[in-house]
Coordinates of C-alpha atoms and ligand atoms in Angstrom, one line a residue:
M1 CA -30.8 7.1 -22.7
S2 CA -28.1 8.0 -20.2
R3 CA -24.5 7.3 -21.1
Y4 CA -24.4 4.7 -18.3
S5 CA -27.5 2.8 -19.6
E6 CA -25.9 2.7 -23.0
A7 CA -22.6 1.4 -21.5
K8 CA -24.5 -1.1 -19.5
E9 CA -26.0 -2.5 -22.7
I10 CA -22.7 -2.5 -24.6
Y11 CA -21.1 -4.5 -21.7
A12 CA -24.2 -6.8 -21.5
A13 CA -23.6 -7.7 -25.1
Y14 CA -20.2 -9.1 -24.0
G15 CA -21.9 -10.9 -21.2
V16 CA -20.6 -8.4 -18.6
D17 CA -23.0 -7.2 -15.8
T18 CA -22.0 -3.6 -14.9
E19 CA -24.3 -3.5 -11.9
K20 CA -22.5 -6.5 -10.4
A21 CA -19.2 -4.9 -11.1
L22 CA -20.2 -1.7 -9.4
D23 CA -21.5 -3.5 -6.4
T24 CA -18.3 -5.5 -6.0
L25 CA -16.0 -2.6 -6.5
K26 CA -17.4 -0.4 -3.8
N27 CA -16.8 -3.2 -1.3
I28 CA -13.1 -3.9 -2.1
P29 CA -11.1 -2.2 0.6
V30 CA -8.0 -0.2 -0.4
S31 CA -5.6 0.7 2.3
I32 CA -4.5 4.3 1.8
H33 CA -1.0 5.1 3.0
C34 CA -0.9 8.2 5.2
W35 CA 2.7 9.0 4.1
Q36 CA 1.8 10.6 0.8
G37 CA 0.7 13.6 2.8
D38 CA 4.0 14.6 4.3
D39 CA 6.7 13.0 2.2
V40 CA 7.1 10.1 4.6
T41 CA 8.3 12.4 7.4
G42 CA 6.2 11.4 10.3
F43 CA 6.0 13.1 13.7
D44 CA 8.4 11.3 16.0
S45 CA 12.0 11.9 15.0
R46 CA 12.1 14.5 12.3
E47 CA 15.2 12.8 11.0
S48 CA 15.5 13.1 7.2
L49 CA 14.2 10.1 5.3
S50 CA 16.6 7.2 5.1
G51 CA 16.5 3.5 4.3
G52 CA 17.2 3.9 0.6
I53 CA 13.9 5.5 -0.2
Q54 CA 13.5 9.0 -1.4
T55 CA 10.9 11.7 -2.0
T56 CA 11.7 14.3 -4.6
G57 CA 10.1 17.7 -5.1
N58 CA 9.2 20.6 -2.9
Y59 CA 5.6 21.4 -3.7
P60 CA 4.3 23.9 -1.1
G61 CA 1.7 23.0 1.6
K62 CA 3.1 19.9 3.0
A63 CA 1.5 18.8 6.3
T64 CA 3.8 19.2 9.2
T65 CA 1.5 18.6 12.2
P66 CA -1.0 15.9 13.1
E67 CA -3.8 18.4 12.7
Q68 CA -2.7 19.3 9.2
L69 CA -2.2 15.7 8.1
L70 CA -5.6 14.6 9.5
A71 CA -7.2 17.5 7.7
D72 CA -5.5 16.6 4.4
I73 CA -6.4 13.0 4.7
D74 CA -10.0 14.0 5.2
K75 CA -9.9 16.2 2.2
A76 CA -8.3 13.4 0.1
F77 CA -10.8 10.8 1.4
S78 CA -13.7 13.0 0.4
L79 CA -12.5 12.8 -3.2
M80 CA -11.9 9.1 -3.3
P81 CA -14.6 6.6 -4.1
G82 CA -14.8 3.2 -2.5
K83 CA -14.1 1.4 0.7
K84 CA -11.1 2.7 2.6
K85 CA -8.7 1.7 5.3
L86 CA -6.0 4.0 6.7
N87 CA -2.5 2.8 6.5
L88 CA -0.2 4.2 9.3
H89 CA 3.5 4.0 10.0
A90 CA 4.8 3.9 13.6
S91 CA 6.5 7.2 13.0
Y92 CA 3.1 8.9 12.9
A93 CA 2.6 8.4 16.7
I94 CA 1.1 11.5 18.2
F95 CA 2.6 12.5 21.5
G96 CA 1.3 14.9 24.1
D97 CA 3.0 18.3 24.7
G98 CA 6.6 17.7 25.7
E99 CA 6.2 13.9 25.7
A100 CA 8.7 12.0 23.6
V101 CA 8.6 8.3 23.5
D102 CA 11.2 6.3 21.7
R103 CA 10.1 3.8 19.1
D104 CA 10.9 0.7 21.2
K105 CA 8.4 2.0 23.9
I106 CA 5.5 3.3 21.9
E107 CA 2.1 2.3 23.1
P108 CA -1.5 2.2 21.8
K109 CA -2.3 5.5 23.6
H110 CA 0.0 7.3 21.1
F111 CA -2.3 6.4 18.4
E112 CA -5.6 7.3 20.1
Q113 CA -6.2 10.3 17.8
W114 CA -5.9 8.0 14.8
V115 CA -8.3 5.5 16.3
T116 CA -10.9 8.3 16.9
F117 CA -10.4 9.4 13.4
A118 CA -11.0 5.9 12.0
K119 CA -13.9 5.2 14.2
E120 CA -15.7 8.4 13.2
R121 CA -15.3 7.4 9.6
G122 CA -16.1 3.7 10.1
I123 CA -12.9 2.4 8.7
G124 CA -10.1 0.1 9.8
I125 CA -6.4 0.8 10.3
D126 CA -3.4 -1.0 9.0
F127 CA 0.0 -0.5 10.5
N128 CA 3.8 -0.5 9.8
P129 CA 6.7 -0.5 12.2
T130 CA 9.1 2.2 11.0
F131 CA 12.6 0.7 10.6
F132 CA 14.1 3.9 9.0
A133 CA 14.7 7.6 9.5
H134 CA 15.9 7.1 13.1
P135 CA 19.2 7.5 14.9
M136 CA 19.1 3.8 15.9
V137 CA 19.4 2.7 12.3
K138 CA 23.2 2.2 12.2
D139 CA 25.0 1.7 8.9
N140 CA 21.7 1.1 7.2
L141 CA 21.0 -1.9 9.5
T142 CA 18.1 -2.6 11.9
L143 CA 16.8 -6.2 12.5
S144 CA 19.9 -7.7 10.8
S145 CA 22.5 -5.6 12.6
P146 CA 25.5 -7.5 14.1
D147 CA 25.3 -4.9 16.9
E148 CA 23.0 -6.5 19.5
T149 CA 22.0 -3.2 21.0
V150 CA 20.7 -2.1 17.6
R151 CA 19.1 -5.4 16.8
T152 CA 17.4 -5.7 20.1
Y153 CA 16.2 -2.1 19.9
W154 CA 14.4 -2.8 16.6
V155 CA 13.0 -6.2 17.9
N156 CA 11.4 -4.2 20.7
H157 CA 10.0 -1.8 18.2
G158 CA 8.5 -4.7 16.3
K159 CA 7.0 -6.1 19.5
A160 CA 5.6 -2.7 20.5
C161 CA 4.0 -2.4 17.1
L162 CA 2.3 -5.8 17.3
K163 CA 0.4 -4.6 20.4
I164 CA -0.6 -1.4 18.7
A165 CA -1.8 -3.4 15.7
E166 CA -4.0 -5.5 17.9
Y167 CA -5.3 -2.4 19.6
F168 CA -6.3 -1.0 16.2
A169 CA -8.2 -4.2 15.3
T170 CA -10.0 -4.3 18.7
E171 CA -11.0 -0.7 18.6
T172 CA -12.1 -0.5 15.0
G173 CA -13.5 -4.1 14.7
V174 CA -11.6 -4.5 11.5
P175 CA -8.5 -6.8 11.3
C176 CA -5.2 -4.9 11.1
V177 CA -2.5 -5.7 8.5
M178 CA 0.9 -5.1 10.1
N179 CA 3.6 -4.9 7.5
I180 CA 7.2 -5.4 8.2
W181 CA 9.7 -3.9 5.8
I182 CA 13.4 -3.3 6.7
P183 CA 15.8 -1.3 4.5
D184 CA 18.8 -3.4 5.7
G185 CA 21.4 -3.9 3.0
Y186 CA 24.8 -3.0 1.6
K187 CA 26.0 -0.6 -1.0
D188 CA 28.7 -2.8 -2.2
I189 CA 29.4 -6.5 -2.6
P190 CA 29.1 -8.1 0.9
A191 CA 31.6 -10.4 2.4
D192 CA 28.9 -12.4 4.1
R193 CA 25.3 -12.7 2.7
L194 CA 24.2 -15.4 5.1
S195 CA 24.7 -13.9 8.6
P196 CA 22.6 -10.8 8.1
R197 CA 19.8 -12.9 6.9
A198 CA 20.2 -15.3 9.8
R199 CA 20.0 -12.4 12.2
F200 CA 16.9 -11.0 10.4
K201 CA 15.3 -14.4 10.7
K202 CA 16.1 -14.6 14.4
S203 CA 14.7 -11.0 14.9
L204 CA 11.5 -11.9 13.2
D205 CA 11.1 -15.0 15.3
E206 CA 11.6 -12.9 18.4
I207 CA 9.0 -10.3 17.3
L208 CA 6.5 -13.0 16.5
S209 CA 7.0 -14.7 19.8
V210 CA 4.8 -12.0 21.3
P211 CA 1.4 -13.7 21.5
Y212 CA -1.2 -12.0 19.3
D213 CA -4.6 -12.8 18.0
R214 CA -4.2 -14.0 14.4
S215 CA -7.8 -13.3 13.6
K216 CA -7.2 -9.7 14.4
V217 CA -3.7 -9.0 13.1
Y218 CA -2.2 -10.2 9.8
V219 CA 1.5 -9.8 9.9
T220 CA 2.9 -9.3 6.4
L221 CA 6.5 -9.3 5.2
E222 CA 7.6 -7.1 2.3
S223 CA 10.7 -8.0 0.3
K224 CA 12.9 -5.7 -1.8
V225 CA 15.6 -6.1 -4.4
F226 CA 17.6 -2.9 -3.8
G227 CA 17.5 0.6 -2.3
I228 CA 19.4 3.8 -3.0
G229 CA 22.8 3.3 -1.4
L230 CA 21.9 -0.3 -0.9
E231 CA 22.4 -1.4 -4.5
S232 CA 24.4 -4.6 -4.0
Y233 CA 22.5 -6.6 -1.4
T234 CA 19.3 -6.4 0.6
V235 CA 18.7 -8.7 3.5
G236 CA 15.0 -9.0 3.0
S237 CA 15.1 -10.3 -0.6
A238 CA 12.2 -12.0 -2.3
E239 CA 13.4 -15.5 -1.6
F240 CA 14.0 -14.7 2.1
C241 CA 10.6 -13.1 2.6
L242 CA 8.6 -15.7 0.7
S243 CA 10.4 -18.6 2.6
Y244 CA 10.1 -16.9 5.9
S245 CA 6.4 -16.0 5.4
D246 CA 5.7 -19.6 4.4
K247 CA 7.5 -21.1 7.4
A248 CA 6.1 -18.7 10.0
G249 CA 2.6 -18.8 8.6
I250 CA 2.5 -15.1 8.0
T251 CA 1.5 -13.2 4.8
P252 CA 3.9 -12.3 2.0
L253 CA 3.7 -8.7 0.7
M254 CA 4.8 -7.7 -2.8
D255 CA 5.5 -4.1 -3.7
N256 CA 5.7 -3.8 -7.5
G257 CA 8.6 -1.4 -7.2
H258 CA 10.7 -4.1 -5.6
Y259 CA 11.7 -6.3 -8.5
H260 CA 14.1 -6.3 -11.4
P261 CA 12.8 -3.9 -14.1
T262 CA 11.3 -6.5 -16.4
E263 CA 9.8 -8.6 -13.6
V264 CA 6.1 -8.0 -13.0
V265 CA 4.0 -8.6 -9.8
S266 CA 1.0 -9.4 -11.9
D267 CA 2.6 -12.6 -12.9
K268 CA 3.5 -13.5 -9.3
I269 CA 0.0 -13.2 -7.8
S270 CA -1.4 -16.5 -9.0
S271 CA 1.5 -18.5 -7.7
L272 CA 1.3 -16.9 -4.3
L273 CA -2.5 -17.4 -4.2
L274 CA -2.0 -21.1 -4.7
F275 CA 0.1 -21.4 -1.6
N276 CA -1.3 -18.7 0.7
E277 CA -4.7 -18.0 2.1
K278 CA -4.0 -14.3 2.0
I279 CA -1.4 -12.2 0.2
A280 CA -0.7 -8.5 0.4
L281 CA 0.3 -5.9 -2.2
H282 CA 1.8 -2.4 -2.2
I283 CA 0.7 -0.9 -5.4
T284 CA 3.0 1.8 -6.7
R285 CA 4.6 3.0 -9.9
P286 CA 8.3 2.5 -10.4
V287 CA 9.9 4.7 -13.1
R288 CA 13.4 3.3 -13.9
W289 CA 13.8 2.5 -10.2
D290 CA 11.7 2.1 -7.1
S291 CA 10.7 5.7 -7.5
D292 CA 7.2 5.5 -5.9
H293 CA 5.5 7.6 -8.5
V294 CA 1.8 8.1 -8.2
V295 CA -0.1 5.1 -9.5
L296 CA -1.7 5.6 -12.9
F297 CA -4.3 3.6 -14.9
D298 CA -1.5 1.9 -16.7
D299 CA -0.9 -1.6 -18.1
E300 CA 0.7 -3.2 -15.1
T301 CA -1.9 -1.7 -12.6
K302 CA -4.6 -3.1 -14.9
E303 CA -2.9 -6.5 -15.1
I304 CA -2.5 -6.7 -11.3
A305 CA -6.2 -5.8 -10.9
K306 CA -7.2 -8.5 -13.5
E307 CA -5.2 -11.1 -11.5
I308 CA -7.0 -10.2 -8.3
V309 CA -10.5 -10.1 -9.9
R310 CA -10.4 -13.1 -12.2
N311 CA -9.0 -15.4 -9.6
N312 CA -11.8 -14.4 -7.3
A313 CA -9.3 -13.1 -4.8
T314 CA -10.8 -9.8 -3.9
D315 CA -11.2 -11.0 -0.3
R316 CA -7.8 -12.7 -0.2
V317 CA -5.6 -9.9 -1.3
F318 CA -4.8 -7.0 1.0
I319 CA -4.5 -4.1 -1.4
A320 CA -2.5 -1.1 -0.2
T321 CA -1.0 1.8 -2.0
D322 CA 2.6 3.1 -1.6
Y323 CA 3.8 6.2 -3.4
F324 CA 5.1 9.5 -2.4
D325 CA 5.4 12.4 -4.9
A326 CA 6.4 15.8 -3.5
S327 CA 6.6 17.5 -6.8
I328 CA 2.8 18.0 -7.3
N329 CA -0.1 18.9 -5.0
R330 CA 0.1 16.0 -2.5
I331 CA -3.6 15.7 -2.1
A332 CA -4.2 15.5 -5.9
A333 CA -1.4 12.9 -6.0
W334 CA -3.1 10.8 -3.3
V335 CA -6.5 11.0 -5.1
T336 CA -5.2 10.3 -8.5
G337 CA -3.4 7.2 -7.3
I338 CA -6.3 5.8 -5.4
R339 CA -8.7 6.5 -8.3
S340 CA -6.2 4.7 -10.6
V341 CA -6.3 1.6 -8.4
Q342 CA -10.1 1.7 -8.3
K343 CA -10.4 2.3 -12.0
A344 CA -8.1 -0.6 -12.7
L345 CA -10.3 -2.8 -10.5
L346 CA -13.3 -1.6 -12.4
F347 CA -11.6 -2.4 -15.7
A348 CA -10.9 -5.9 -14.4
L349 CA -14.4 -6.4 -13.2
L350 CA -15.8 -5.4 -16.6
Q351 CA -13.8 -8.0 -18.5
P352 CA -15.6 -11.1 -19.9
N353 CA -13.3 -13.1 -17.8
E354 CA -14.9 -16.5 -18.3
K355 CA -15.2 -16.1 -22.0
L356 CA -11.5 -15.1 -22.3
Q357 CA -10.4 -18.0 -20.2
K358 CA -12.4 -20.4 -22.4
L359 CA -10.8 -19.0 -25.5
Q360 CA -7.4 -19.7 -23.9
D361 CA -8.4 -23.3 -23.0
E362 CA -9.6 -23.8 -26.6
S363 CA -6.3 -22.5 -27.8
N364 CA -8.2 -19.9 -29.8
F365 CA -5.5 -17.3 -29.4
T366 CA -6.7 -15.3 -32.4
Q367 CA -10.1 -14.5 -30.8
L368 CA -8.5 -14.1 -27.4
M369 CA -6.3 -11.4 -28.7
A370 CA -9.1 -9.7 -30.6
L371 CA -11.6 -9.7 -27.7
S372 CA -9.0 -8.5 -25.2
E373 CA -8.2 -5.6 -27.6
D374 CA -11.9 -4.8 -28.0
M375 CA -12.4 -4.6 -24.3
K376 CA -9.8 -1.8 -24.0
T377 CA -12.1 0.6 -25.8
A378 CA -15.4 -0.5 -24.3
P379 CA -17.1 2.5 -22.5
L380 CA -15.3 2.1 -19.2
G381 CA -15.4 5.9 -18.7
D382 CA -19.2 5.9 -18.5
V383 CA -19.4 3.2 -15.9
W384 CA -16.6 5.0 -14.0
A385 CA -18.6 8.2 -14.0
E386 CA -21.6 6.3 -12.7
Y387 CA -19.5 4.8 -9.9
L388 CA -18.3 8.3 -8.9
R389 CA -21.9 9.6 -8.9
R390 CA -23.1 6.7 -6.7
E391 CA -20.2 7.1 -4.3
D392 CA -21.1 10.8 -4.1
V393 CA -17.6 12.1 -5.0
P394 CA -17.0 14.7 -7.7
A395 CA -15.7 13.7 -11.1
D396 CA -13.7 16.9 -11.1
Y397 CA -11.5 16.5 -8.1
I398 CA -8.8 18.9 -9.3
S399 CA -11.0 22.0 -8.8
E400 CA -11.7 20.9 -5.3
V401 CA -8.0 20.4 -4.6
A402 CA -7.2 23.8 -6.2
K403 CA -9.7 25.4 -3.8
Y404 CA -8.2 23.6 -0.8
E405 CA -4.8 24.7 -1.9
Q406 CA -5.8 28.3 -2.0
E407 CA -7.8 28.2 1.2
V408 CA -5.5 26.0 3.3
L409 CA -2.2 24.8 1.8
V410 CA -0.8 28.1 0.7
N411 CA -1.1 29.5 4.2
R412 CA 1.2 26.9 5.6
K413 CA 4.8 27.9 6.3
Ligands
RNT1 C1 10.1 0.9 0.8 C2 8.9 0.1 0.9 C3 8.0 0.5 2.1 C4 7.9 2.0 2.3 C5 6.9 2.4 3.2 C6 7.0 3.8 3.6 O1 10.8 0.6 -0.4 O2 8.1 0.1 -0.2 O3 6.8 -0.1 2.0 O4 7.7 2.6 1.1 O5 6.8 1.6 4.3
ZN2 ZN1 6.2 -0.7 -0.2

């Protein structure tokens, strides 16, 4: 008997159908962030990264041109199982020779190459206006700036991005999630917490006044608690973003690096599901701060996956990844993170969720604990190996990456 058939029987004894789990898993889209490939640099301004986020490390072989990034994404995709979307930032606009268009004037045509790429691979595209790493970010402020020139510039960027998001949806036939995150905040105790938030609110209203097809574009709003150099105050706090999303009928986005260290996103998902048709996530791994380490198959990632799966919300949660590690091979980083998200989803799909819930309702906490612990050592690895086989991706992705590093990456200057 194969290891998979044996695992299937072991899970069946717990009342878990591995076939059903595998079928579900391969259809859950995960939106893969393009920015792991080049340390969040992009192609448009070549400014150093700002906005209180940081990549650390200097591993050789970073993609510096659209051609290189597209090739790297392709390599990474070939090693990732499951259904994919591509998550782009506005800073990844691809301009023709000598053409330079500022962010408030970008158009769908600057993303044509990305659309061709997505169409050829039969995937959708998600999008993010880029409110950082640009000379028009003044004193760490964009949409909340008291300087009307700055604020209007970024409002126009947001509006331009909405058009591009709609274009992605129309071209690919897959709805586009357009996520708004601004870095705006203050290093030290502000004298006025209200006015910046009032201006952010006004700016969002202005961006969303552009008519767009809500069946094609889902606008999401990502909150944050602090950034590097923005320790004391961020304009787009959790309360601001949840309240605004609710009021405007857009979708809240939670990044699990954006909360106080003992707060967990896994505990927040159910509440948001009760009040929102859709919710969105950035799955990342904060280590001591919002460090955006590569996602691992760790407890919180599993717990997040469990909340999505056992609340039957796989089609209500937009799952995206957000990490950037420049200290290891970037393609391996990409693949490891996406595989971890997928593995966590598989782990969640292989839980006897109904049985566990029943034990909770019966207040049988002894058995609940014991069964949950049992499930941790059930043969997940064998089902995972079967998943990779069916998805036609190699179990050993590191050898593939090492080959690519030797053949391609080391030759880059
Ligand atoms: C920053 C946010 C944001 C960015 C990306 C690049 O803290 O998490 O999502 O990481 O947009
Ligand atoms: Zn994020």
